Coordinates of C-alpha atoms and ligand atoms in Angstrom, one line a residue:
M1 CA -43.6 -63.5 -151.9
R2 CA -43.4 -63.3 -148.0
T3 CA -46.3 -65.7 -147.4
D4 CA -45.2 -66.3 -143.8
R5 CA -45.5 -62.6 -143.0
Y6 CA -48.8 -62.4 -144.6
V7 CA -50.2 -65.4 -142.7
S8 CA -49.0 -64.1 -139.4
Q9 CA -50.6 -60.7 -140.0
K10 CA -53.8 -62.3 -141.0
H11 CA -54.2 -64.7 -138.1
G12 CA -52.3 -63.0 -135.4
A13 CA -49.3 -64.1 -133.5
S14 CA -50.9 -67.0 -131.7
G15 CA -52.4 -68.5 -134.8
S16 CA -49.0 -68.4 -136.5
R17 CA -47.3 -70.0 -133.6
R18 CA -49.9 -72.8 -133.6
S19 CA -49.5 -73.4 -137.3
R20 CA -45.8 -73.4 -136.9
W21 CA -46.1 -76.1 -134.3
V22 CA -48.4 -78.1 -136.5
R23 CA -46.0 -77.9 -139.3
A24 CA -43.1 -79.0 -137.1
A25 CA -45.1 -81.9 -135.7
C26 CA -46.0 -82.9 -139.3
A27 CA -42.4 -82.7 -140.3
A28 CA -41.4 -85.0 -137.4
L29 CA -44.2 -87.3 -138.4
G30 CA -42.9 -87.2 -142.0
G31 CA -39.5 -88.2 -140.7
L32 CA -40.9 -91.1 -138.7
I33 CA -42.8 -92.3 -141.8
A34 CA -39.7 -92.1 -143.9
G35 CA -37.8 -94.1 -141.2
F36 CA -40.6 -96.6 -141.3
T37 CA -40.4 -96.8 -145.1
A38 CA -36.6 -97.4 -144.8
L39 CA -37.1 -100.4 -142.5
C40 CA -40.0 -101.9 -144.4
V41 CA -38.3 -101.6 -147.8
A42 CA -35.0 -102.8 -146.3
G43 CA -36.9 -105.8 -144.9
L44 CA -38.4 -106.6 -148.3
V45 CA -34.9 -106.4 -149.9
A46 CA -33.4 -108.4 -147.1
A47 CA -35.9 -111.2 -147.8
A48 CA -34.3 -111.5 -151.3
V49 CA -30.7 -111.1 -150.0
R50 CA -30.8 -112.7 -146.6
P51 CA -32.6 -111.9 -143.4
E52 CA -29.4 -111.1 -141.5
A53 CA -28.7 -108.2 -143.9
G54 CA -31.5 -106.1 -142.6
P55 CA -30.2 -102.7 -141.3
V56 CA -31.3 -103.1 -137.6
T57 CA -29.9 -106.6 -137.5
A58 CA -26.7 -105.5 -139.1
V59 CA -26.2 -102.5 -136.9
G60 CA -27.1 -104.5 -133.9
G61 CA -24.6 -107.1 -134.9
A62 CA -21.9 -104.5 -135.4
V63 CA -22.7 -103.1 -131.9
I64 CA -22.4 -106.6 -130.4
D65 CA -19.1 -107.1 -132.1
R66 CA -17.8 -103.9 -130.7
T67 CA -19.2 -104.3 -127.2
P68 CA -16.3 -104.7 -124.6
A69 CA -16.4 -107.9 -122.5
A70 CA -17.4 -105.9 -119.4
V71 CA -20.5 -104.3 -121.1
K72 CA -21.5 -107.6 -122.7
D73 CA -21.2 -109.2 -119.3
F74 CA -23.4 -106.4 -117.8
A75 CA -26.0 -106.9 -120.5
V76 CA -26.1 -110.7 -120.1
R77 CA -26.3 -110.3 -116.4
N78 CA -29.1 -107.8 -116.3
F79 CA -31.2 -108.7 -119.4
G80 CA -30.2 -112.4 -119.7
T81 CA -31.3 -113.8 -123.0
D82 CA -33.5 -110.7 -123.5
D83 CA -30.3 -108.7 -124.1
K84 CA -30.9 -108.9 -127.9
L85 CA -34.5 -107.6 -127.5
V86 CA -33.2 -104.7 -125.4
L87 CA -30.5 -103.9 -128.1
R88 CA -33.1 -104.0 -130.9
L89 CA -35.5 -101.7 -129.0
G90 CA -32.6 -99.4 -128.2
I91 CA -31.7 -99.1 -131.9
L92 CA -35.3 -98.5 -132.9
V93 CA -35.8 -95.8 -130.3
L94 CA -32.6 -94.0 -131.4
L95 CA -33.6 -94.4 -135.0
A96 CA -37.1 -92.9 -134.3
A97 CA -35.5 -89.9 -132.5
F98 CA -33.1 -89.3 -135.5
A99 CA -35.9 -89.8 -138.0
M100 CA -37.9 -87.0 -136.3
A101 CA -34.9 -84.7 -136.2
V102 CA -34.2 -85.4 -139.9
G103 CA -37.9 -84.7 -140.6
C104 CA -37.6 -81.3 -139.0
L105 CA -34.4 -80.6 -140.9
A106 CA -36.2 -81.4 -144.2
L107 CA -38.6 -78.6 -143.4
R108 CA -35.9 -76.0 -144.0
H109 CA -33.7 -78.0 -146.4
R110 CA -35.5 -80.6 -148.4
W111 CA -32.3 -81.9 -150.0
G112 CA -30.4 -81.7 -146.8
G113 CA -33.0 -84.0 -145.1
A114 CA -32.9 -86.5 -147.9
A115 CA -29.1 -86.5 -147.8
A116 CA -29.2 -87.1 -144.1
V117 CA -31.4 -90.2 -144.7
L118 CA -28.8 -91.5 -147.2
V119 CA -26.1 -91.1 -144.5
F120 CA -28.1 -93.5 -142.3
G121 CA -28.3 -95.9 -145.3
V122 CA -24.6 -95.8 -145.6
V123 CA -24.2 -96.7 -141.9
G124 CA -26.5 -99.6 -142.3
A125 CA -24.8 -100.7 -145.5
V126 CA -21.3 -100.6 -144.1
A127 CA -22.5 -102.4 -140.9
A128 CA -24.1 -105.2 -143.0
A129 CA -21.4 -105.7 -145.5
G130 CA -18.7 -105.3 -142.9
R131 CA -20.0 -108.2 -140.7
P132 CA -17.5 -111.1 -140.5
E133 CA -19.7 -113.2 -142.8
G134 CA -20.9 -110.1 -144.8
R135 CA -21.0 -109.9 -148.6
P136 CA -21.3 -106.9 -150.8
A137 CA -24.9 -107.7 -151.6
D138 CA -25.7 -107.3 -147.9
A139 CA -25.5 -103.6 -148.4
L140 CA -28.5 -103.6 -150.7
P141 CA -31.3 -103.6 -148.1
S142 CA -29.9 -100.5 -146.4
V143 CA -29.2 -98.7 -149.6
V144 CA -32.6 -99.4 -151.2
G145 CA -34.3 -98.7 -147.9
A146 CA -32.5 -95.4 -147.6
L147 CA -33.2 -94.3 -151.2
S148 CA -36.9 -95.0 -150.7
A149 CA -36.9 -93.2 -147.4
A150 CA -35.1 -90.2 -148.9
A151 CA -37.7 -90.0 -151.7
V152 CA -40.6 -90.2 -149.2
L153 CA -39.1 -87.5 -147.0
Y154 CA -38.5 -85.2 -149.9
L155 CA -42.1 -85.6 -151.1
L156 CA -43.6 -85.2 -147.7
A157 CA -41.4 -82.1 -146.9
G158 CA -42.7 -80.7 -150.2
R159 CA -46.2 -80.9 -148.9
L160 CA -45.2 -78.9 -145.9
A161 CA -43.9 -76.1 -147.9
P162 CA -46.0 -72.9 -147.2
A163 CA -48.8 -72.7 -149.7
T164 CA -48.5 -69.8 -152.1
V165 CA -51.5 -67.6 -151.3
P166 CA -52.5 -64.6 -153.3
P167 CA -52.7 -61.4 -151.3
P168 CA -56.3 -60.5 -150.5
A169 CA -58.2 -58.3 -152.8
A170 CA -58.9 -54.9 -151.3
G171 CA -61.6 -55.0 -148.7
Q172 CA -61.6 -58.7 -148.4
T173 CA -60.9 -59.9 -144.9
H174 CA -60.6 -63.6 -145.5
G175 CA -58.0 -64.8 -147.8
G176 CA -57.8 -68.4 -149.0
V177 CA -55.5 -69.1 -146.1
R178 CA -56.4 -71.7 -143.5
G179 CA -53.0 -73.0 -142.4
A180 CA -49.5 -72.4 -143.5
F181 CA -49.5 -75.4 -145.8
D182 CA -51.7 -77.8 -147.6
R183 CA -52.7 -80.1 -144.7
R184 CA -55.0 -82.2 -146.7
G185 CA -52.2 -82.8 -149.3
F186 CA -49.8 -83.8 -146.5
V187 CA -52.2 -86.2 -144.8
I188 CA -53.0 -87.9 -148.1
A189 CA -49.3 -88.2 -149.1
A190 CA -48.3 -89.4 -145.6
T191 CA -51.1 -92.0 -145.5
A192 CA -50.2 -93.2 -148.9
A193 CA -46.5 -93.5 -148.0
A194 CA -47.3 -95.3 -144.7
A195 CA -49.7 -97.7 -146.4
A196 CA -47.2 -98.5 -149.2
S197 CA -44.5 -99.1 -146.7
T198 CA -46.7 -101.3 -144.6
G199 CA -47.4 -103.4 -147.7
A200 CA -43.7 -103.7 -148.5
G201 CA -43.0 -104.6 -144.9
L202 CA -45.7 -107.3 -144.8
L203 CA -44.6 -108.7 -148.1
G204 CA -41.0 -108.8 -146.8
R205 CA -42.1 -110.7 -143.7
R206 CA -44.0 -113.2 -145.8
L207 CA -41.1 -113.8 -148.1
Q208 CA -38.7 -114.1 -145.1
A209 CA -41.0 -116.6 -143.5
S210 CA -41.2 -118.7 -146.6
G211 CA -37.5 -118.6 -147.0
L212 CA -37.2 -120.1 -143.6
A213 CA -39.7 -122.8 -144.4
G214 CA -37.1 -124.6 -146.6
A215 CA -34.7 -124.9 -143.7
T216 CA -37.5 -126.0 -141.3
A217 CA -38.6 -128.7 -143.8
S218 CA -35.1 -129.9 -144.2
R219 CA -34.8 -130.3 -140.5
D220 CA -38.2 -132.0 -140.2
G221 CA -37.0 -134.4 -142.9
I222 CA -34.1 -135.7 -140.9
A223 CA -34.2 -139.2 -139.3
L224 CA -31.2 -139.6 -137.0
P225 CA -29.9 -143.2 -137.2
A226 CA -29.5 -145.1 -133.9
P227 CA -26.0 -144.4 -132.6
A228 CA -23.5 -147.2 -132.9
S229 CA -22.1 -146.2 -129.5
P230 CA -25.1 -145.3 -127.4
A231 CA -24.8 -143.3 -124.2
P232 CA -24.0 -145.4 -121.2
A233 CA -27.3 -146.0 -119.3
T234 CA -27.9 -143.1 -116.9
P235 CA -27.8 -144.7 -113.4
A236 CA -31.2 -144.8 -111.7
G237 CA -30.0 -142.4 -109.0
A238 CA -28.5 -139.7 -111.2
D239 CA -31.7 -137.7 -110.8
L240 CA -32.7 -137.2 -107.2
G241 CA -36.1 -136.0 -108.3
I242 CA -36.2 -133.2 -105.7
R243 CA -38.7 -130.3 -106.1
G244 CA -36.9 -127.2 -107.3
L245 CA -33.8 -129.0 -108.3
S246 CA -32.7 -128.8 -112.0
S247 CA -33.4 -132.1 -113.7
F248 CA -30.4 -134.2 -114.7
T249 CA -31.1 -133.8 -118.4
T250 CA -32.1 -130.3 -119.4
P251 CA -35.0 -130.3 -121.9
N252 CA -34.1 -128.5 -125.2
K253 CA -36.8 -125.8 -124.6
D254 CA -35.2 -124.9 -121.2
F255 CA -31.6 -125.2 -122.4
Y256 CA -29.8 -121.8 -122.0
R257 CA -28.8 -120.0 -125.2
V258 CA -25.8 -117.7 -125.5
D259 CA -24.7 -116.4 -128.9
T260 CA -24.2 -113.2 -130.9
A261 CA -26.9 -114.0 -133.5
L262 CA -29.6 -111.3 -133.7
V263 CA -31.2 -113.5 -136.3
V264 CA -30.8 -117.3 -135.6
P265 CA -29.2 -118.8 -138.7
R266 CA -31.5 -121.2 -140.5
V267 CA -29.4 -123.5 -142.6
D268 CA -31.0 -125.7 -145.3
V269 CA -29.2 -128.9 -144.5
G270 CA -29.3 -130.0 -148.2
R271 CA -26.9 -127.1 -148.9
W272 CA -24.7 -127.6 -145.8
R273 CA -21.1 -128.6 -146.1
L274 CA -18.2 -128.8 -143.7
R275 CA -14.6 -128.2 -144.7
I276 CA -11.6 -129.2 -142.7
H277 CA -8.3 -127.6 -143.9
G278 CA -5.2 -125.7 -142.7
K279 CA -1.8 -126.3 -141.2
G280 CA -0.8 -130.0 -141.0
V281 CA -3.9 -131.1 -143.0
T282 CA -2.6 -133.6 -145.6
R283 CA -6.0 -134.7 -146.8
P284 CA -8.5 -131.8 -146.7
V285 CA -12.0 -132.9 -145.9
S286 CA -15.3 -131.7 -147.3
L287 CA -18.5 -133.4 -146.3
G288 CA -22.2 -133.0 -146.3
F289 CA -24.7 -133.9 -143.6
Q290 CA -25.5 -137.3 -144.9
D291 CA -21.8 -138.1 -145.0
L292 CA -21.8 -137.4 -141.2
L293 CA -24.8 -139.6 -140.6
R294 CA -23.1 -142.5 -142.4
R295 CA -20.2 -142.4 -139.9
E296 CA -20.1 -144.0 -136.5
L297 CA -22.4 -142.0 -134.4
V298 CA -21.7 -141.7 -130.7
E299 CA -24.2 -140.6 -128.1
R300 CA -23.0 -138.9 -124.8
D301 CA -24.4 -137.0 -121.9
I302 CA -22.4 -133.8 -121.6
T303 CA -22.9 -130.7 -119.6
L304 CA -22.3 -127.4 -121.4
T305 CA -21.5 -124.3 -119.5
C306 CA -20.9 -120.7 -120.4
V307 CA -17.9 -118.6 -119.3
S308 CA -20.4 -115.7 -118.7
N309 CA -22.2 -117.7 -116.0
Q310 CA -22.0 -115.9 -112.7
V311 CA -21.6 -117.9 -109.5
G312 CA -25.1 -119.4 -109.0
G313 CA -26.1 -118.4 -112.6
P314 CA -28.3 -120.3 -115.1
Y315 CA -25.9 -120.8 -118.0
A316 CA -25.3 -124.5 -117.6
G317 CA -27.2 -127.4 -119.0
T318 CA -26.9 -131.1 -119.7
A319 CA -28.0 -132.8 -122.9
R320 CA -27.7 -136.2 -124.5
W321 CA -25.7 -135.3 -127.7
I322 CA -25.4 -137.5 -130.8
G323 CA -22.5 -136.8 -133.1
V324 CA -19.3 -138.0 -134.7
R325 CA -15.9 -137.9 -133.0
L326 CA -14.1 -134.8 -134.2
A327 CA -10.7 -136.5 -133.4
D328 CA -11.4 -139.3 -135.9
L329 CA -12.1 -136.8 -138.7
L330 CA -9.0 -134.8 -137.9
R331 CA -6.9 -138.0 -137.9
E332 CA -8.3 -138.9 -141.3
A333 CA -7.3 -135.4 -142.5
G334 CA -3.8 -136.1 -141.4
V335 CA -3.8 -133.9 -138.3
K336 CA -1.5 -134.8 -135.5
P337 CA -1.8 -133.2 -132.0
P338 CA 1.2 -130.9 -131.1
S339 CA 2.0 -133.4 -128.3
K340 CA 2.7 -135.9 -131.0
G341 CA 4.7 -133.5 -133.2
G342 CA 1.7 -131.8 -135.0
V343 CA 2.2 -128.3 -136.4
A344 CA -1.2 -126.9 -135.5
D345 CA -2.2 -126.4 -131.9
Q346 CA -5.5 -124.6 -132.5
V347 CA -8.7 -125.8 -134.2
V348 CA -10.7 -122.8 -135.4
A349 CA -14.3 -123.5 -136.0
R350 CA -16.2 -121.0 -138.2
S351 CA -20.0 -120.7 -138.2
V352 CA -22.3 -119.6 -141.0
D353 CA -22.8 -116.4 -139.1
G354 CA -19.1 -115.6 -139.0
M355 CA -18.4 -116.6 -135.4
T356 CA -14.9 -118.1 -134.8
I357 CA -14.2 -120.3 -131.9
G358 CA -10.7 -121.7 -131.1
T359 CA -10.1 -125.0 -129.3
P360 CA -6.8 -126.6 -128.4
V361 CA -6.0 -129.5 -130.8
D362 CA -4.5 -131.5 -127.9
E363 CA -7.9 -131.4 -126.0
V364 CA -9.9 -132.4 -129.0
M365 CA -7.6 -135.3 -129.7
D366 CA -6.8 -136.6 -126.2
G367 CA -9.5 -139.2 -126.2
R368 CA -12.4 -137.2 -124.7
D369 CA -15.7 -137.2 -126.5
A370 CA -15.2 -134.0 -128.5
L371 CA -18.2 -134.2 -130.9
L372 CA -19.4 -132.7 -134.0
A373 CA -23.0 -133.0 -132.7
V374 CA -26.0 -133.5 -135.0
G375 CA -28.5 -134.4 -132.3
M376 CA -29.6 -133.1 -128.9
N377 CA -31.9 -135.0 -126.6
G378 CA -33.2 -137.3 -129.3
E379 CA -33.9 -134.8 -132.1
P380 CA -31.8 -132.9 -134.7
L381 CA -30.2 -129.9 -133.1
P382 CA -32.8 -127.1 -132.6
F383 CA -32.0 -124.0 -134.8
D384 CA -31.2 -122.1 -131.6
H385 CA -28.6 -124.6 -130.6
G386 CA -26.7 -124.9 -133.9
F387 CA -28.6 -126.8 -136.5
P388 CA -27.4 -128.7 -138.5
V389 CA -24.1 -129.3 -136.7
R390 CA -22.2 -127.8 -133.8
M391 CA -19.2 -128.7 -131.7
V392 CA -19.3 -130.0 -128.1
V393 CA -16.1 -130.6 -126.1
P394 CA -16.4 -131.8 -122.6
G395 CA -14.5 -129.8 -120.1
L396 CA -14.2 -126.5 -122.0
Y397 CA -16.4 -123.4 -121.8
G398 CA -18.7 -123.0 -124.8
Y399 CA -16.9 -120.0 -126.1
V400 CA -13.7 -122.0 -126.7
S401 CA -15.4 -125.2 -127.9
A402 CA -19.0 -125.3 -128.8
C403 CA -19.3 -123.5 -132.2
K404 CA -22.9 -123.6 -133.4
W405 CA -24.0 -123.6 -137.0
I406 CA -20.4 -124.7 -137.9
Q407 CA -19.3 -124.8 -141.5
D408 CA -15.5 -124.7 -141.5
I409 CA -12.7 -126.1 -139.4
E410 CA -9.3 -124.6 -139.9
L411 CA -6.1 -126.0 -138.3
T412 CA -3.8 -123.2 -137.2
T413 CA -1.8 -122.0 -134.2
F414 CA -2.8 -119.9 -131.2
D415 CA 0.1 -117.6 -132.1
A416 CA -1.2 -117.1 -135.6
Y417 CA -4.8 -116.5 -134.9
D418 CA -7.1 -115.0 -132.2
A419 CA -10.7 -116.2 -132.4
Y420 CA -13.7 -113.9 -131.9
W421 CA -13.8 -113.8 -128.1
V422 CA -10.1 -113.8 -127.6
E423 CA -10.0 -110.5 -129.6
R424 CA -12.5 -109.3 -127.0
D425 CA -10.5 -109.7 -123.7
W426 CA -11.4 -113.4 -123.0
S427 CA -8.7 -116.0 -122.5
R428 CA -7.3 -118.2 -125.3
E429 CA -7.8 -121.3 -123.3
A430 CA -10.6 -121.9 -120.8
P431 CA -11.1 -125.2 -119.1
V432 CA -14.3 -125.2 -117.0
K433 CA -13.8 -124.2 -113.4
T434 CA -15.4 -126.4 -110.7
Q435 CA -18.7 -124.9 -109.7
S436 CA -21.7 -125.7 -107.5
R437 CA -25.1 -124.2 -107.3
I438 CA -27.9 -124.2 -104.8
D439 CA -31.2 -124.7 -106.7
T440 CA -33.4 -125.1 -103.6
P441 CA -34.3 -123.4 -101.4
R442 CA -34.5 -120.3 -103.6
P443 CA -33.0 -117.0 -102.3
F444 CA -35.3 -115.4 -99.7
A445 CA -37.5 -118.5 -99.4
A446 CA -39.2 -118.9 -96.1
P447 CA -39.2 -122.6 -95.3
R448 CA -40.7 -124.1 -92.1
A449 CA -38.2 -125.0 -89.3
G450 CA -37.4 -128.7 -89.4
T451 CA -35.7 -130.8 -92.1
V452 CA -35.2 -128.7 -95.2
P453 CA -33.6 -130.4 -98.2
V454 CA -30.8 -128.1 -99.6
A455 CA -30.1 -129.4 -103.1
G456 CA -28.4 -128.4 -106.3
V457 CA -25.9 -129.3 -109.0
A458 CA -22.2 -129.3 -109.2
W459 CA -19.9 -129.5 -112.2
A460 CA -16.3 -130.0 -113.1
Q461 CA -16.6 -131.4 -116.6
H462 CA -14.0 -134.1 -117.6
R463 CA -12.6 -134.2 -114.0
G464 CA -15.8 -135.3 -112.3
I465 CA -17.3 -134.3 -109.0
A466 CA -16.0 -136.2 -105.9
R467 CA -17.6 -134.2 -103.0
V468 CA -20.0 -131.4 -102.3
E469 CA -20.3 -129.7 -99.0
V470 CA -22.8 -127.2 -97.5
R471 CA -22.4 -124.9 -94.5
V472 CA -24.8 -122.6 -92.7
D473 CA -23.9 -119.2 -91.4
G474 CA -20.2 -119.8 -91.9
G475 CA -20.2 -122.8 -89.6
E476 CA -18.9 -126.4 -90.2
W477 CA -19.0 -127.9 -93.7
H478 CA -21.4 -130.8 -94.0
A479 CA -21.0 -133.5 -96.7
A480 CA -24.0 -133.5 -99.1
R481 CA -25.3 -136.8 -100.5
L482 CA -24.3 -137.1 -104.1
A483 CA -26.5 -138.4 -106.8
A484 CA -25.2 -141.5 -108.7
E485 CA -22.4 -140.4 -111.1
A486 CA -23.5 -140.5 -114.7
G487 CA -19.9 -139.7 -115.9
R488 CA -17.1 -137.2 -115.5
D489 CA -18.5 -135.0 -118.3
T490 CA -21.8 -134.2 -116.6
W491 CA -22.9 -132.2 -113.7
R492 CA -23.9 -134.1 -110.5
Q493 CA -26.9 -133.4 -108.3
W494 CA -26.5 -133.3 -104.6
V495 CA -28.7 -132.9 -101.5
W496 CA -28.1 -132.1 -97.8
E497 CA -30.9 -132.5 -95.3
W498 CA -30.7 -129.4 -93.2
P499 CA -32.0 -129.3 -89.7
A500 CA -33.2 -125.8 -90.1
T501 CA -33.9 -123.6 -87.1
T502 CA -36.0 -120.4 -87.0
G503 CA -34.3 -117.2 -88.2
H504 CA -32.2 -115.7 -90.9
H505 CA -29.6 -118.0 -92.4
T506 CA -27.0 -118.1 -95.1
L507 CA -26.4 -121.3 -97.0
E508 CA -23.1 -121.9 -98.9
V509 CA -21.9 -124.7 -101.1
R510 CA -18.6 -125.9 -102.5
A511 CA -17.5 -128.8 -104.5
T512 CA -14.4 -130.9 -104.9
D513 CA -13.4 -132.5 -108.2
R514 CA -12.0 -135.9 -108.7
T515 CA -8.4 -134.5 -108.9
G516 CA -9.0 -133.6 -105.2
A517 CA -9.1 -129.9 -105.8
T518 CA -11.7 -128.0 -103.8
Q519 CA -13.6 -125.1 -105.5
T520 CA -12.1 -121.8 -104.4
G521 CA -14.1 -119.4 -102.3
K522 CA -12.3 -116.5 -103.8
R523 CA -14.8 -114.3 -105.7
V524 CA -13.7 -113.4 -109.3
G525 CA -15.8 -112.2 -112.1
T526 CA -16.5 -114.0 -115.4
V527 CA -13.9 -112.1 -117.5
P528 CA -11.5 -113.4 -118.7
D529 CA -11.8 -117.1 -118.0
G530 CA -14.8 -117.8 -115.8
A531 CA -16.2 -116.8 -112.4
T532 CA -15.1 -118.4 -109.1
G533 CA -16.5 -118.2 -105.6
W534 CA -19.1 -120.1 -103.5
H535 CA -22.8 -119.8 -104.3
S536 CA -24.7 -118.6 -101.3
V537 CA -28.4 -118.3 -100.6
V538 CA -30.1 -116.4 -97.8
V539 CA -33.3 -117.8 -96.4
D540 CA -35.7 -116.9 -93.6
V541 CA -36.8 -120.0 -91.7
T542 CA -40.2 -119.5 -89.9
Ligands
MTE601 N1 -22.0 -119.6 -134.0 C1 -21.9 -119.4 -132.6 N2 -21.6 -120.4 -131.8 C2 -21.5 -120.2 -130.5 C3 -21.7 -119.0 -129.9 C4 -22.0 -117.9 -130.8 O1 -22.1 -116.7 -130.3 N3 -22.1 -118.1 -132.1 N4 -21.6 -118.8 -128.5 C5 -20.8 -119.8 -127.8 C6 -21.0 -119.8 -126.4 S1 -20.3 -118.4 -125.6 C7 -21.7 -120.7 -125.7 S2 -21.7 -120.7 -124.0 C8 -22.4 -121.8 -126.3 C9 -23.8 -121.9 -125.9 O2 -24.5 -122.9 -126.6 P1 -26.1 -122.9 -126.5 O3 -26.6 -121.6 -126.9 O4 -26.6 -124.0 -127.3 O5 -26.4 -123.2 -125.0 O6 -22.3 -121.7 -127.7 C10 -21.1 -121.2 -128.3 N5 -21.2 -121.3 -129.7
MO602 MO1 -20.5 -118.8 -123.4

């Protein structure tokens, strides 16, 4: 029966066009609701599997893994730590667009629409199970979510099918036709689907939250013993206490965060173990958190910096770390550094989220305070910063030294294995480059003419800072006053009292490390082994 025909004759061309639009809009809405169902149901299943296995998180993770260094650099530069939020929103917007398209497709081909939804499920499933730490079960949230969504889409599309209306009896001008389809039926079905999905989604959130409660409780239950080797007292003058200058110790809440984790791993410390194995290991090690706490704990102030930090950028911070010496553990495992005839030259740390970070064995074992850290500024590591255990190695950028949420240490060679970032255009080895930063005055500040303190921090971890100089408008370099030195592994504050005159001025800073090498003024970008150049700030003295 040609119902369409009949309706258009009955209501005229404009009525038919309107009802076609209403149908298309409802179809798009049906697609959106099916997409929503997919995410809610997947969230519920992910609560049972693990939060990281949710489709958006998994696809986002896969995108991050495939992002070239230059694009990642762009994202970090422009969105900072919000880059993950931007990625998530991007995925959701794309998903919504596809959902509406699939909804419209379902209008013509009910089965085709449902099949298209399943294709998305497969994408999510492959992304989740294919993550470095992925397991087959990680595919479940996407698969079950997609099946539910396909069913919802199929049912809603059914409600949009043109109603079968009997032809009018002779002489009757009004048939039973009001629209091309059963609007009431569609609204009821759509509302029911949306409500059920919301319920599943909320339940999933609840379950995920209570799953995390165990990890939180396990962290709250930790009492860190007093370190056998406390940090050397910070000299009184290590912090100049100047307004606008970064404090010597960075509070945990202000400490920069750089990682690939869309969902911060929450490890229950009771279930945590660390394995040390691989080439040259004669006595493999497996230990739990309490085993670590029973060892000699050392406490050290160490500045951590990220290779993605632009000149003048914020990805540097100093914390008082508590941990055990990794070199001791390696020695007990039978490891010898290559300089002493050892067969492995690379320590590969693996995290619970599948990150791999490669560090030279020689650096770890050369006597520096390379730590398996359990504490940060007087508390167990925050989840964001690697709870329960992370590495910290003075003098190396974080991406080649500071594995968070660590669970495995494998001894191997640089020839045999490329860690995560090395596969993505970054250098195998990356000692920290000498850098200095002007914290105050801020760019485009308008200080009053007279004495203006120009102050900031400078770092050259494990070499130490010997000198910092400032110049104005490309003129003579002036020696800045250095804060008391807390150690070679931390940054050092500096200040220069600038006799500022009215006008537009450019301030520049450079540092010299304790080997006598002065920071180069040559500007290079962060890829592949860290940015160089002098930080400059333009101000308008009034
Ligand atoms: N598991 C894991 N560890 C990681 C990373 C990561 O992405 N995953 N990023 C590294 C990088 S690039 C840096 S700079 C430091 C940053 O540590 P923070 O976030 O505690 O400042 O962690 C390192 N450890
Ligand atoms: Mo980094």
